[in-house]
XYZ file of C-alpha atoms in Angstrom:
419
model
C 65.782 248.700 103.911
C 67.996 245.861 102.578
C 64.657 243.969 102.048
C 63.870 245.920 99.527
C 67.054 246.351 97.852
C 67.267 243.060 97.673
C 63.793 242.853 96.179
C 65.100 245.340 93.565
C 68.076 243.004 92.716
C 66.035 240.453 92.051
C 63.654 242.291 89.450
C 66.419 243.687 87.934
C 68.562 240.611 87.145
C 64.845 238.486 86.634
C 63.042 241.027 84.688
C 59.549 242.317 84.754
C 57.775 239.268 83.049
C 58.786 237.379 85.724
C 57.871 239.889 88.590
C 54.133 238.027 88.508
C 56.428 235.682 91.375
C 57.445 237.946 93.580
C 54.114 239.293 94.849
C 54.339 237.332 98.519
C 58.305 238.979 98.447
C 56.017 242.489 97.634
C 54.312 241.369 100.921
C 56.976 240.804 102.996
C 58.888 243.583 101.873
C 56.484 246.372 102.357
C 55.578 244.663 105.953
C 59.513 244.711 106.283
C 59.478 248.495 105.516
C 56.910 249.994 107.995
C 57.916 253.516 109.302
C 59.923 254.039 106.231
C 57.410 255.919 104.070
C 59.507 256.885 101.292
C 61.334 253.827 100.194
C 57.733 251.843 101.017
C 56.423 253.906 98.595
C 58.466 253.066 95.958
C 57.898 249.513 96.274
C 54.390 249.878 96.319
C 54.750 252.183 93.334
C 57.185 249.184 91.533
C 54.404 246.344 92.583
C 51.843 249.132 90.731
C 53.793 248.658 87.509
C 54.432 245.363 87.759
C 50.283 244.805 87.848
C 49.900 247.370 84.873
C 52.380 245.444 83.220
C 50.545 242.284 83.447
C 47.145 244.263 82.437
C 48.142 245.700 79.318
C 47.913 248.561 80.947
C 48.795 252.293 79.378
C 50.912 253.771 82.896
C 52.902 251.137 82.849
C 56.531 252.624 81.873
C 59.853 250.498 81.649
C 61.948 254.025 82.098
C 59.393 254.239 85.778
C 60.532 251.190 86.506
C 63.969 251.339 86.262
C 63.662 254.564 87.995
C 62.078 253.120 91.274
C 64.983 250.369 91.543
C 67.637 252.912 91.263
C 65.601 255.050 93.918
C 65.910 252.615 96.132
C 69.664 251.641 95.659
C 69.924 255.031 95.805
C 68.077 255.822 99.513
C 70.274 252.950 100.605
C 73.229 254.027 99.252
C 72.896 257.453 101.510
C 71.689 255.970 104.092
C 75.250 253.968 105.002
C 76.752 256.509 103.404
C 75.944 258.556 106.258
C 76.107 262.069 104.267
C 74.939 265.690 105.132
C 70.841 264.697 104.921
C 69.601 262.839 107.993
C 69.341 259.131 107.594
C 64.977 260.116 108.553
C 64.835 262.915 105.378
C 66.229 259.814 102.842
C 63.685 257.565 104.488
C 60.893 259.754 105.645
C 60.925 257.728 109.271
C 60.059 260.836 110.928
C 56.974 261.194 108.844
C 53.530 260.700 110.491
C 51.874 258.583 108.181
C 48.724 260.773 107.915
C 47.716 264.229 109.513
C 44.234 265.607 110.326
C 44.078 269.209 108.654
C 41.043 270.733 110.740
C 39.232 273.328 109.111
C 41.618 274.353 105.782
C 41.522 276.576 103.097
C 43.013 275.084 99.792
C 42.600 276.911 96.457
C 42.480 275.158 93.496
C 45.683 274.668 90.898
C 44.355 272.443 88.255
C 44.467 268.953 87.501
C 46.184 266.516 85.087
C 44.245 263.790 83.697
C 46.471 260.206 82.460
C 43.722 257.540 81.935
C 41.007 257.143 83.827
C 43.199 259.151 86.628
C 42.799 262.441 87.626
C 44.925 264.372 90.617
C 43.791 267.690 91.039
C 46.300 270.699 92.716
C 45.215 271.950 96.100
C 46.991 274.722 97.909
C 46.983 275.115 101.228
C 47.739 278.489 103.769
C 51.512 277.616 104.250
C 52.407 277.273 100.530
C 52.313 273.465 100.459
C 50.854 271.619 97.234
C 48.374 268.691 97.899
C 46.943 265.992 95.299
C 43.770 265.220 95.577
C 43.357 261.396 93.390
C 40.541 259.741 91.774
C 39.885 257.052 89.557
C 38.081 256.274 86.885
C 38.125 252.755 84.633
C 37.124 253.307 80.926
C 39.687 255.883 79.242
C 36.954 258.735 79.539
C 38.644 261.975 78.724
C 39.360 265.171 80.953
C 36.580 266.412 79.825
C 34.165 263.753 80.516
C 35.619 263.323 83.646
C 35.130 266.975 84.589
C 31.310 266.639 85.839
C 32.545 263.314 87.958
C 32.324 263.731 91.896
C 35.024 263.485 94.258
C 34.498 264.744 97.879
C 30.680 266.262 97.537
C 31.584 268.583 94.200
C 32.863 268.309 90.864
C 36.191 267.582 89.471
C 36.014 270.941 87.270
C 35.105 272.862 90.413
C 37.826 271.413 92.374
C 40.338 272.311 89.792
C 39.651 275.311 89.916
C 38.178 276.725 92.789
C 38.382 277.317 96.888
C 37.593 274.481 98.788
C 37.069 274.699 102.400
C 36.982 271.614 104.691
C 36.346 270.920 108.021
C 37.624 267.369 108.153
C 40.401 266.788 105.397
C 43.376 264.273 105.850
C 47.124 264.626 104.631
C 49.510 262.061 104.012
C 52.927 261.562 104.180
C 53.194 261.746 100.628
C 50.970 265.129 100.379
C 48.188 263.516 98.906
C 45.121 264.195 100.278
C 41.008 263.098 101.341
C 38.365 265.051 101.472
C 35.493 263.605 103.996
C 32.075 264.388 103.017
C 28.894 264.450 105.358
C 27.266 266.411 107.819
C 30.274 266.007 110.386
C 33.625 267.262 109.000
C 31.604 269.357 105.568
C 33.554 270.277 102.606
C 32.363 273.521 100.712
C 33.706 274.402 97.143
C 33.362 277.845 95.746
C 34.473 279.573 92.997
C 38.027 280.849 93.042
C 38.979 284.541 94.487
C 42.160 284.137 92.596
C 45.877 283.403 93.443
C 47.224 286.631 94.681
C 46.790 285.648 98.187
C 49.073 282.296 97.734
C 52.204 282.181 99.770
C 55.355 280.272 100.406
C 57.289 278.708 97.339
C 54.017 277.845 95.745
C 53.998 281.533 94.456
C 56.703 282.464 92.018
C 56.911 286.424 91.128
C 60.574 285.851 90.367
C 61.660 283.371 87.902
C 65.197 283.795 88.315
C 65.092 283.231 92.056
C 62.962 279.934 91.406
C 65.616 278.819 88.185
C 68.381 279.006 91.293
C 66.131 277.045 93.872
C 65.839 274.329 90.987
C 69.381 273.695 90.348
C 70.576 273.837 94.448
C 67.913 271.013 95.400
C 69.248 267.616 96.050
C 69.353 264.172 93.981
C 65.901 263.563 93.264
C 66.366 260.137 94.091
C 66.875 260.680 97.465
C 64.680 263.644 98.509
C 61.751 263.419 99.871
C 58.573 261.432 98.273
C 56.129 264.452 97.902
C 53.552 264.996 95.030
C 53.815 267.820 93.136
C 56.718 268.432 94.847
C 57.098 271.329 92.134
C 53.971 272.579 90.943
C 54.323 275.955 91.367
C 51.748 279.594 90.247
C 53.963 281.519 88.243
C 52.571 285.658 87.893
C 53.059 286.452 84.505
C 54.036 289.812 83.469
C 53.798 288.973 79.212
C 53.560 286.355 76.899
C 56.352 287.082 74.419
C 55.284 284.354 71.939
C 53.909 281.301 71.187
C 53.839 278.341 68.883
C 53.072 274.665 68.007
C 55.412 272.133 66.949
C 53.498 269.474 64.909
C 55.753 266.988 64.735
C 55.773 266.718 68.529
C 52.634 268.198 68.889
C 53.878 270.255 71.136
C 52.711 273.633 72.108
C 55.126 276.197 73.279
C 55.436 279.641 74.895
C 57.578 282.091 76.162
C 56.283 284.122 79.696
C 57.845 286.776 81.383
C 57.597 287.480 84.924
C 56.955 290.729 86.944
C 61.078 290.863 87.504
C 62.036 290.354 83.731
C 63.051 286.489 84.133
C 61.507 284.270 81.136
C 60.210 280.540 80.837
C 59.132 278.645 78.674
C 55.659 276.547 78.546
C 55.869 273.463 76.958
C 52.500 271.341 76.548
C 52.298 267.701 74.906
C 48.945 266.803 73.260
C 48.058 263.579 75.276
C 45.213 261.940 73.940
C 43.406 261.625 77.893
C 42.844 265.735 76.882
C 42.583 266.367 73.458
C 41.292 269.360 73.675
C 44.211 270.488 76.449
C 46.520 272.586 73.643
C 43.515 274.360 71.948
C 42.332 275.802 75.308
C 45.879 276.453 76.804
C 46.667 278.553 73.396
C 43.733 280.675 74.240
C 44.252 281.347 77.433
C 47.802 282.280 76.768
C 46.585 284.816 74.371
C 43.873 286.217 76.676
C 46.537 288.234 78.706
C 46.958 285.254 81.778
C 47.977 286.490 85.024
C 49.231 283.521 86.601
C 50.385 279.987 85.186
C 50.368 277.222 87.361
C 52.293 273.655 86.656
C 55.361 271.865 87.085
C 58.098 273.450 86.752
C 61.553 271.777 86.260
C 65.085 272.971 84.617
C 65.944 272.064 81.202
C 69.509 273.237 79.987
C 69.489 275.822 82.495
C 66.067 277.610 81.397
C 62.499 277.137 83.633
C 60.375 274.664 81.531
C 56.616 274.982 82.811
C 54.150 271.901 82.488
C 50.757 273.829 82.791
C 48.469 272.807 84.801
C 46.001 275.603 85.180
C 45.657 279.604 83.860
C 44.458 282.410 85.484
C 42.774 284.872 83.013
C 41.025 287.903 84.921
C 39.054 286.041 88.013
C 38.875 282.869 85.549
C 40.667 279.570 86.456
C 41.256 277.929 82.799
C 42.334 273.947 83.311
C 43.437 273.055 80.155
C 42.902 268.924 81.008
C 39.487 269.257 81.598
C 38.598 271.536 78.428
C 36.131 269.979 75.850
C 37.103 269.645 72.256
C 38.790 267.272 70.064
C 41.857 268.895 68.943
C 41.200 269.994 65.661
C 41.741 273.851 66.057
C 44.429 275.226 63.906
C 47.067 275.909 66.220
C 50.012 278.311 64.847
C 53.463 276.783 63.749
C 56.613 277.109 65.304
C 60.127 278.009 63.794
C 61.944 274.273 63.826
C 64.297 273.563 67.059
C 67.409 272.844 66.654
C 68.010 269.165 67.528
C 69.906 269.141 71.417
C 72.508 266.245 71.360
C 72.813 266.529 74.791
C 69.005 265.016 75.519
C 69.028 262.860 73.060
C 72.158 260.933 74.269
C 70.766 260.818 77.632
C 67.586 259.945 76.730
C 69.037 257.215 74.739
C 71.141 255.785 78.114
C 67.846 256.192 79.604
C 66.118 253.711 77.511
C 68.898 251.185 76.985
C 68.974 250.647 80.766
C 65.358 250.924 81.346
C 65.182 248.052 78.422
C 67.510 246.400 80.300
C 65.526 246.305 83.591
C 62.880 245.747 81.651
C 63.960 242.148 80.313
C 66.270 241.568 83.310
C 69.895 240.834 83.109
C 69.549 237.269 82.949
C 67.447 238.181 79.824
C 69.440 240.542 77.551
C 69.073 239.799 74.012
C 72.631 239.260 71.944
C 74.355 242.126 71.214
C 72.859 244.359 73.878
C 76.752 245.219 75.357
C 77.385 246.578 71.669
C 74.141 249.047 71.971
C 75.331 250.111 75.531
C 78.004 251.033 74.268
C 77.034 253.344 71.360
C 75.326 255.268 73.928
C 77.986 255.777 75.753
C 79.749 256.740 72.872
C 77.195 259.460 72.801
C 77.228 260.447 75.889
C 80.848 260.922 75.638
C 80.497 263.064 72.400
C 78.465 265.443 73.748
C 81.066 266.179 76.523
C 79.944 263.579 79.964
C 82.899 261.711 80.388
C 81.443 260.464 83.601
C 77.891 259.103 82.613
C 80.083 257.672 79.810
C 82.050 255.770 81.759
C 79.192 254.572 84.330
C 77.531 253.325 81.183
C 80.452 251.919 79.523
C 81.903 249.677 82.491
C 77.441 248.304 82.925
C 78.458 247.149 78.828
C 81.352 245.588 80.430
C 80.186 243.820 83.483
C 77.501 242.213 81.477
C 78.722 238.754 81.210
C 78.399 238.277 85.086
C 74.285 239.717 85.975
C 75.891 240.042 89.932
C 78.130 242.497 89.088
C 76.515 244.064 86.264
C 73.354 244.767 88.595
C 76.050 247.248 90.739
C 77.394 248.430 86.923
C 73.792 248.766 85.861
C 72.750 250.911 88.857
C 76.162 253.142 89.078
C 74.613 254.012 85.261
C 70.927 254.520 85.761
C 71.590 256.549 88.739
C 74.107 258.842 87.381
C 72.687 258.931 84.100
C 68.985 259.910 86.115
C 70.739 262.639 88.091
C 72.553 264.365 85.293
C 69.237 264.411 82.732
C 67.441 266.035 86.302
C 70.158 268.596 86.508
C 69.524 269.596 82.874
């Protein structure tokens, strides 16, 4: 594990232009890290950026990056710290790296296109979310990407149908292959709908869920699992809806069966353009069930939708043709939350600063850190305030402003999660 926190340390203080040097350190480091599946797989996720990076490429985020070298700190840190979660939960050691799954039933739960990538939902018997990936060079849209093939059907069918397999393969991670062929078949049918899902993948009680949200631990150190929170929602009634055009954002309010609300929040994202115009139809069609991510935003359910149930049909909003041009209704204006933005703002001063590495910060840069932690401090978080105010003041030494720099980023990370 020190291997790659040392690796870390030396992005951070060198920067990502000059990451193109470290890719035989990459090598060592993730041969260094076998058995440990969740801090190898933020490295290889880091070495992933650092080759968008030098591709032009559109994933590649300096906020995802700054995020995988506090993860790692982080994993370390609880590690020695030798807290209440097992040294082998922080680390996934005790992990198999992948499982045979003979003969499973997985319905579908939509798909989210960025790119040319698509990762479709799968649910299987016990409640467990997997991600099914594919890839796709070229920028085609969800919707042209629909009719593509991945594991003998179609992307659209996967999304949103019942696939049976007699020869499928899990990760560690929870992604998942699909083997095609006359030994180990996979069938895909059309969906028999979501009733039948159980475990936490099935949400009839949005209170209970909101609670579950704000009791898990530090992101940073759980578990590495995809779609670790995509969850089917039943909805009761959609209480209202409207678009945001400045953002152009879409937004709704659902009730569930037990009275709890949430609200649906959808980003036009040019990979689905016509994402919003189908999602606002389906939300007025009387939807049963919603599935997406779900997170907590200053203490309310915020759902990412990824899929709607309406009647026995499986809407995926991603993979919906159209261009975007539908008149979607306007929204009353938000009040601005000064809470978000001064975190957000942290966010991005020390992703910039991982970004162009320590060694690299441009004159003046203490002076911005510290506005934002004037902010932060405003809006009543003394303590991210202070994490970000002593990073400002270790910056004339990069040794000890990389331990400033990730006391910040890590605090700063867990509080905007606990929003």
């Amino acid at each position: 594990l020190g291997a790659a926190v040392d690796l870390a340390g030396t992005l951070l203080r060198d920067g990502v232009p000059a990451g193109g040097a470290l890719a035989a350190t990459f090598a060592r480091t993730e041969r260094a890290l076998a058995g440990l599946r969740y801090p190898l797989a933020a490295v290889a996720d880091l070495a992933d950026q650092l080759s968008a990076y030098r591709a032009r490429a559109a994933h590649y985020r300096p906020e995802r990056v700054a995020d995988l070298i506090a993860e790692l700190h982080a994993r370390d840190r609880a590690v020695r710290a030798g807290g209440a979660t097992p040294a082998a939960r922080v680390l996934g050691s005790d992990e198999p790296a992948e499982t045979p799954l003979h003969r499973v039933r997985l319905t579908g739960l939509g798909c989210r296109v960025t790119g040319g990538t698509a990762e479709v939902y799968l649910a299987d018997p016990a409640g467990m979310v997997l991600v099914l990936r594919g890839h796709w060079p070229g920028g085609q849209t969800g919707a042209e990407l629909a009719g593509r093939r991945m594991g003998g059907s179609t992307l659209a069918a996967l999304a949103a149908g019942t696939v049976v397999s007699e020869s499928a393969t899990r990760s560690a991670s929870r992604t998942v292959r699909l083997t095609t062929g006359r030994v180990g078949k996979t069938t895909v049918t059309p969906s028999t709908g979501w009733d039948a899902l159980s475990g936490a993948v099935l949400v009839r009680d949005l209170a209970a869920l909101d609670r579950a949200l704000a009791q898990a631990p530090p992101r940073l150190v759980r578990p590495r699992v995809a779609a670790e929170h995509l969850r089917a929602v039943a909805v009761a009634e959609v209480l209202g809806i409207g678009y945001h055009p400045g953002d152009q954002r879409l937004e709704a309010l659902v009730a569930d069966p037990a009275g709890g609300t949430a609200r649906v929040s959808a980003t036009y994202r040019p990979a689905a353009p016509g994402a919003l115009d189908a999602l606002d139809s389906a939300l007025r069609a009387d939807p049963r069930f919603l599935a997406g991510t779900v997170r907590r935003t200053g203490g309310t359910v915020v759902i990412d939708p990824t899929a709607v149930l309406v009647g026995s049909a499986v809407v995926v909003p991603d993979l919906a043709p159209g261009d975007g041009a539908a008149d979607l209704s306007g929204a009353t204006p938000e009040p601005p939350d000064r809470v978000t933005a001064a975190l957000d703002a942290a966010v991005a001063v020390c992703a910039e600063a991982a970004h162009r590495g320590l060694r690299h910060l441009p004159a003046g840069f203490a002076e911005r850190v510290g506005d934002a932690a004037a902010d932060l401090l405003a809006v009543g978080l003394p303590k991210a305030a202070a994490t970000l105010t002593r990073f400002a003041e270790a910056l004339t030494d990069p040794v000890t402003a990389g331990t400033a720099w990730v006391d910040a980023q890590i605090r700063i990370s867990t509080t905007r999660d606990a929003r």
